[in-house]
Short mmCIF file of C-alpha atoms in Angstrom, two decimals:
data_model
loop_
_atom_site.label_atom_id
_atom_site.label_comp_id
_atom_site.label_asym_id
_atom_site.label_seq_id
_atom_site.Cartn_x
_atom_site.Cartn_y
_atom_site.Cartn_z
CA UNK A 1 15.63 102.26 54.30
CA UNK A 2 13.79 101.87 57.79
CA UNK A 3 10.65 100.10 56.05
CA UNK A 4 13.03 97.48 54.41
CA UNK A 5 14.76 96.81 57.17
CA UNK A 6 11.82 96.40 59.87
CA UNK A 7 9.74 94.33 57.06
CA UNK A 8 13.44 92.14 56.85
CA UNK A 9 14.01 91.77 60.59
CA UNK A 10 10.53 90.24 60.98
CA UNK A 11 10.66 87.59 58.25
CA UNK A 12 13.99 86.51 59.72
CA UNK A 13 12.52 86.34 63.11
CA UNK A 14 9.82 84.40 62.05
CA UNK A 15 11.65 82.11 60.50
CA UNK A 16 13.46 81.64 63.38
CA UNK A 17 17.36 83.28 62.14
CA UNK A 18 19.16 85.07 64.29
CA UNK A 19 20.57 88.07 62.94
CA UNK A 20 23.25 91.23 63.01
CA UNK A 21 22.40 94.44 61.53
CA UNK A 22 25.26 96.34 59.83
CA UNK A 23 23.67 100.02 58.97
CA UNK A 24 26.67 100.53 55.94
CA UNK A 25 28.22 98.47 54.47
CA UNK A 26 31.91 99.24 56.20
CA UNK A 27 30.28 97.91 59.32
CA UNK A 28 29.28 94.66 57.59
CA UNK A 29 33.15 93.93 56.88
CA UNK A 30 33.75 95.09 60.17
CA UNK A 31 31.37 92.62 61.50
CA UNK A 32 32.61 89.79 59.14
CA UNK A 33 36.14 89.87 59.86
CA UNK A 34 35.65 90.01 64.14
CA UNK A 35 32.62 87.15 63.77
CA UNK A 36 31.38 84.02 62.33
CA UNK A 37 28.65 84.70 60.43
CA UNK A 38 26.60 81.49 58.09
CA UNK A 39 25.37 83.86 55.57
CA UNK A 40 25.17 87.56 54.44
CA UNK A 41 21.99 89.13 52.93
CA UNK A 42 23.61 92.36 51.30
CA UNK A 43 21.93 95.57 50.82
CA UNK A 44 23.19 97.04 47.27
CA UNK A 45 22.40 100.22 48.40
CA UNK A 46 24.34 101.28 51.68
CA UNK A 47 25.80 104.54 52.23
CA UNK A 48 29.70 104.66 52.92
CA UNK A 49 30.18 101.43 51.33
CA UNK A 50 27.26 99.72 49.21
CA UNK A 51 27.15 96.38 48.86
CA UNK A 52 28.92 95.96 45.53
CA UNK A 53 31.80 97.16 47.03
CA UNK A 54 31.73 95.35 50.51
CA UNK A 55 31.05 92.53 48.35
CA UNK A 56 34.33 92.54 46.12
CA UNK A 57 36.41 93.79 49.23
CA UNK A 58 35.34 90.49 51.69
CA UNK A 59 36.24 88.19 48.53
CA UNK A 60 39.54 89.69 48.05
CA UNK A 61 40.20 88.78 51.64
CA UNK A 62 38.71 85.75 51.65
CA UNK A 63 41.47 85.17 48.50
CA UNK A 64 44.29 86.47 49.97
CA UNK A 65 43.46 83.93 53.65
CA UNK A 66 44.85 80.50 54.19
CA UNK A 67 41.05 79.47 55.15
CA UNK A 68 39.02 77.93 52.72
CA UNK A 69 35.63 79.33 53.75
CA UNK A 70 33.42 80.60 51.71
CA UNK A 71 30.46 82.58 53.02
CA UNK A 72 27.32 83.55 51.07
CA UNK A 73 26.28 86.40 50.52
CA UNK A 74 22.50 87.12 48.77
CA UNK A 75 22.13 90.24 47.38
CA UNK A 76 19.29 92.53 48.00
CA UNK A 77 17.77 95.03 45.55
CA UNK A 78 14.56 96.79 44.66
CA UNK A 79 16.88 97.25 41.19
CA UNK A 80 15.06 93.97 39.47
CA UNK A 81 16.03 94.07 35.79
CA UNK A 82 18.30 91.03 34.45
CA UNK A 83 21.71 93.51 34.29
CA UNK A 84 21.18 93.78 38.19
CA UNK A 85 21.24 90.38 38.88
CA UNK A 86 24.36 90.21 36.72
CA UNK A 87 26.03 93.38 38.28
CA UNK A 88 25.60 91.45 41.46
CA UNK A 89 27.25 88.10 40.41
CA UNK A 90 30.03 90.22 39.12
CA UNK A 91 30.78 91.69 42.29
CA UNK A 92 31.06 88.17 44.05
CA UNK A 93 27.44 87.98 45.47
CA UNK A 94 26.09 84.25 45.42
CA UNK A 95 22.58 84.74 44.72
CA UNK A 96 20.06 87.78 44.58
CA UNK A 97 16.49 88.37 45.93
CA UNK A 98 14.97 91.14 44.71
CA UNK A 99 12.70 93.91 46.95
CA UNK A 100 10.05 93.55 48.07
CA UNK A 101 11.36 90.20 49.38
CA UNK A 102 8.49 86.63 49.38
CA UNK A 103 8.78 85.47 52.51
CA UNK A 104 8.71 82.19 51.71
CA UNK A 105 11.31 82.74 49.05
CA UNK A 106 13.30 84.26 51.34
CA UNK A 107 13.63 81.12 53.63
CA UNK A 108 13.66 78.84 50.99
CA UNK A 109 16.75 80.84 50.29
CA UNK A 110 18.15 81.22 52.88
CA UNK A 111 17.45 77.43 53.44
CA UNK A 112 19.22 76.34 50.28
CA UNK A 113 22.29 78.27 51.22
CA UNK A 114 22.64 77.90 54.61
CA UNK A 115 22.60 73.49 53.71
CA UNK A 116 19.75 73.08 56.38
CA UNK A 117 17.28 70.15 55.52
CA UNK A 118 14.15 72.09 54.28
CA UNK A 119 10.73 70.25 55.37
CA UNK A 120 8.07 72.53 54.35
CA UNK A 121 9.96 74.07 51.58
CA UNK A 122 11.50 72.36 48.82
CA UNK A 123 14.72 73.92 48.29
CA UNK A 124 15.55 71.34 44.92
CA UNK A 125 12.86 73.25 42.86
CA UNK A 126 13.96 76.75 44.12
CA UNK A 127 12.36 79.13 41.25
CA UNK A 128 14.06 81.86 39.63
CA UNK A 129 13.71 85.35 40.40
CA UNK A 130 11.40 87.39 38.56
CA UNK A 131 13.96 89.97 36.93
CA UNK A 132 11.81 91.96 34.75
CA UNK A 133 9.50 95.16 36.77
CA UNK A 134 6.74 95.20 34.53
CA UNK A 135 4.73 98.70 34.87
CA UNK A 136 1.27 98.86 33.86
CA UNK A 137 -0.42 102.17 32.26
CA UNK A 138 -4.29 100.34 32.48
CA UNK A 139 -3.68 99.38 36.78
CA UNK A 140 -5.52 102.04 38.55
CA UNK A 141 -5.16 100.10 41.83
CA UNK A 142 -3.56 102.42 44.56
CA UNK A 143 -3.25 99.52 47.25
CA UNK A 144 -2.67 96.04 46.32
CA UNK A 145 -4.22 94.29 49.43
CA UNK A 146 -2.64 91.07 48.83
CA UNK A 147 0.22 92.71 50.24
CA UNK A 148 -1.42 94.93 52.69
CA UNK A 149 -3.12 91.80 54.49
CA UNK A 150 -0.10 89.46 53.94
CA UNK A 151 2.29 92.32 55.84
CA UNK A 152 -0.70 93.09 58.57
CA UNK A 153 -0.63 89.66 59.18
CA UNK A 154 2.88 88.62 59.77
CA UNK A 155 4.37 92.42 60.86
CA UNK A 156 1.39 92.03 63.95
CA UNK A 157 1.72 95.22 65.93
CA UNK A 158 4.83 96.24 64.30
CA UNK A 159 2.41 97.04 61.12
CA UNK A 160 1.17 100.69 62.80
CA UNK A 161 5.39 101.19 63.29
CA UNK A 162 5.88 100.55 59.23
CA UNK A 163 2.58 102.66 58.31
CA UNK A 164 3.65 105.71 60.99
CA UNK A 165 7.52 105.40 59.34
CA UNK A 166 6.53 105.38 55.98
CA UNK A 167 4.11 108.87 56.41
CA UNK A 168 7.05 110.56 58.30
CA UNK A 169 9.70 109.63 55.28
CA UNK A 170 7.49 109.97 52.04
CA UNK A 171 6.42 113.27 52.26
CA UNK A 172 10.90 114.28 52.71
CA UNK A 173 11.33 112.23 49.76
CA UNK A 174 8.43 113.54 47.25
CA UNK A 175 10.29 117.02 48.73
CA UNK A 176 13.29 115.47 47.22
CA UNK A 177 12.22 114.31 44.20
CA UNK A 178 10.23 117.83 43.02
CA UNK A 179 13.76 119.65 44.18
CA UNK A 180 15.19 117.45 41.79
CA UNK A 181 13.33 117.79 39.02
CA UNK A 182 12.97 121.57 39.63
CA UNK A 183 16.68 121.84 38.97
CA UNK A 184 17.09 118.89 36.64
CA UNK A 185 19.70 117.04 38.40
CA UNK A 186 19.47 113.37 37.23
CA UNK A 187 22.09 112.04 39.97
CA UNK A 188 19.77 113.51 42.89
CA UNK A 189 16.49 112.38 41.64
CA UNK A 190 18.08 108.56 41.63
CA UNK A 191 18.12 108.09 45.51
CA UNK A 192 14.83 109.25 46.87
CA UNK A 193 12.92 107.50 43.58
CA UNK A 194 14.98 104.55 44.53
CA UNK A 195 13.89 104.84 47.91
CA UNK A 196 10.39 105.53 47.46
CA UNK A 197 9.64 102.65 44.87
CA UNK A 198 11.24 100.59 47.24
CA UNK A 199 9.32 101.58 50.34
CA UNK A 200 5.84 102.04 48.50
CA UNK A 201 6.39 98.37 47.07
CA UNK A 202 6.77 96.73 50.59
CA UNK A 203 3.31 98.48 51.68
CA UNK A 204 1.95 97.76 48.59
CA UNK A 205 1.72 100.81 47.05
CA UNK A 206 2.32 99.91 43.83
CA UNK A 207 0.32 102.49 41.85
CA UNK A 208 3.01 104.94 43.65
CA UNK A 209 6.33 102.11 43.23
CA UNK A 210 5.41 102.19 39.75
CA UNK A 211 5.45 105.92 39.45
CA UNK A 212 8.68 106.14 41.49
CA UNK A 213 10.06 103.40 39.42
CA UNK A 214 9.57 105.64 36.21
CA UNK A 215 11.64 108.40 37.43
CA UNK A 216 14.70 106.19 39.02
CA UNK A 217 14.49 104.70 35.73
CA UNK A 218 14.93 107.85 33.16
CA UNK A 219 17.21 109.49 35.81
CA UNK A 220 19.60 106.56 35.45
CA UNK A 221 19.33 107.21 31.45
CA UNK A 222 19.98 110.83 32.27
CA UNK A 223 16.08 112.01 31.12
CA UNK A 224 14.75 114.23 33.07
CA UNK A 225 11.46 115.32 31.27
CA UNK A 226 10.03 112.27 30.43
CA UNK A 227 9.23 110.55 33.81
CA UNK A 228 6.47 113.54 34.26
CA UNK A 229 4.95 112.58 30.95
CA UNK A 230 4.58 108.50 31.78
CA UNK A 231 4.26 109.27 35.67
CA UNK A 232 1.00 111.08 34.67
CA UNK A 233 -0.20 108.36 32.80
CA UNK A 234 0.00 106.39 35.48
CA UNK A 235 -1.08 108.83 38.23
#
């Protein structure tokens, strides 16, 4: 997801991390085994390999070495619900952050992993994530500008980039999404809602996450008629 990752880059950079980007998640364990890397903030959703699976594969190897290392890995996921964070656990992952990503959660974090001595962020009272995606019928808000300002502000002139990405990609994906539902095929509609609710929730877009949400949701469950009856409501 090019939003995600651009929106990802520049928190790390401002928080002064360097960083390798791995676009699947074969190339991560590529990566890992040929360098030294402090910590891993996995993507769930790669293509080739997600991150579930490059997850339990660098543990088994990690297992099977003489070296004692252990490196950690955060999981990444607009998927927020409680059996997520579990799913990730399961597969070996050390902690999770769910999408959009708090900046300063992120570095307290990463902080708290990486051992560093935190000074403006206190690392002891590190909250939990919020797990639960609550959707509201009675928010008619389109834009929540918290976000929008928060994003101009520390994006700078990378924020026209992330606005100009995100109209070339939405319109494919809504294309996606109506094919989908034309020909009720649950297992198609998954990725592009995924993808949407993801992208819309990092803009702030929420009125349209929320929507996008709905029908990742009841494709999962296998229902494809009912995310047009709640996605109106909401709409």
């Amino acid at each position: 997801n090019p939003i995600n990752l651009l929106v990802a880059q520049r928190l790390l950079t401002l928080s002064n991390f360097s960083y390798v980007i791995a676009e699947n998640g074969q190339v991560a364990l590529d990566l890992l085994h040929d360098n030294m890397f402090d910590l891993v903030l996995m993507d769930c959703q790669m293509p080739i390999m997600d991150g579930y699976q490059a997850t339990k594969a660098w543990r088994l190897f990690e297992a099977n070495s003489n070296s004692n290392r252990h490196i950690p890995i955060i999981a990444m996921t607009a998927n927020a619900m409680a059996e997520d964070r579990q799913k990730c656990l399961d597969a070996g992952m050390d902690d999770y952050l769910s999408k959009p990503v708090d900046r300063n959660l992120l570095k307290r974090t990463l902080l708290k992993w990486l051992k560093f001595e935190a000074t403006k962020f206190d690392t002891a009272t590190l909250p939990e994530a919020d797990l639960q995606v609550q959707v509201s019928n009675t928010d008619t808000s389109v834009l929540d500008f918290t976000i929008v300002n928060d994003l101009k502000e520390f994006m700078g002139t990378d924020y026209q980039s992330l606005i100009r990405i995100y109209l070339e990609d939405s319109p494919k994906l809504l294309q996606q999404i109506q094919a989908a539902l034309s020909i009720q095929d649950c297992s198609a509609l998954i990725t592009p809602a995924h993808t949407l609710k993801s992208s819309s929730a990092n803009l702030g877009a929420i009125r349209l996450s929320n929507v996008a949400a709905l029908f990742e949701k009841n494709a999962r469950a296998g229902n494809i008629n009912e995310p047009n009856k709640e996605a109106k409501n909401l709409l």
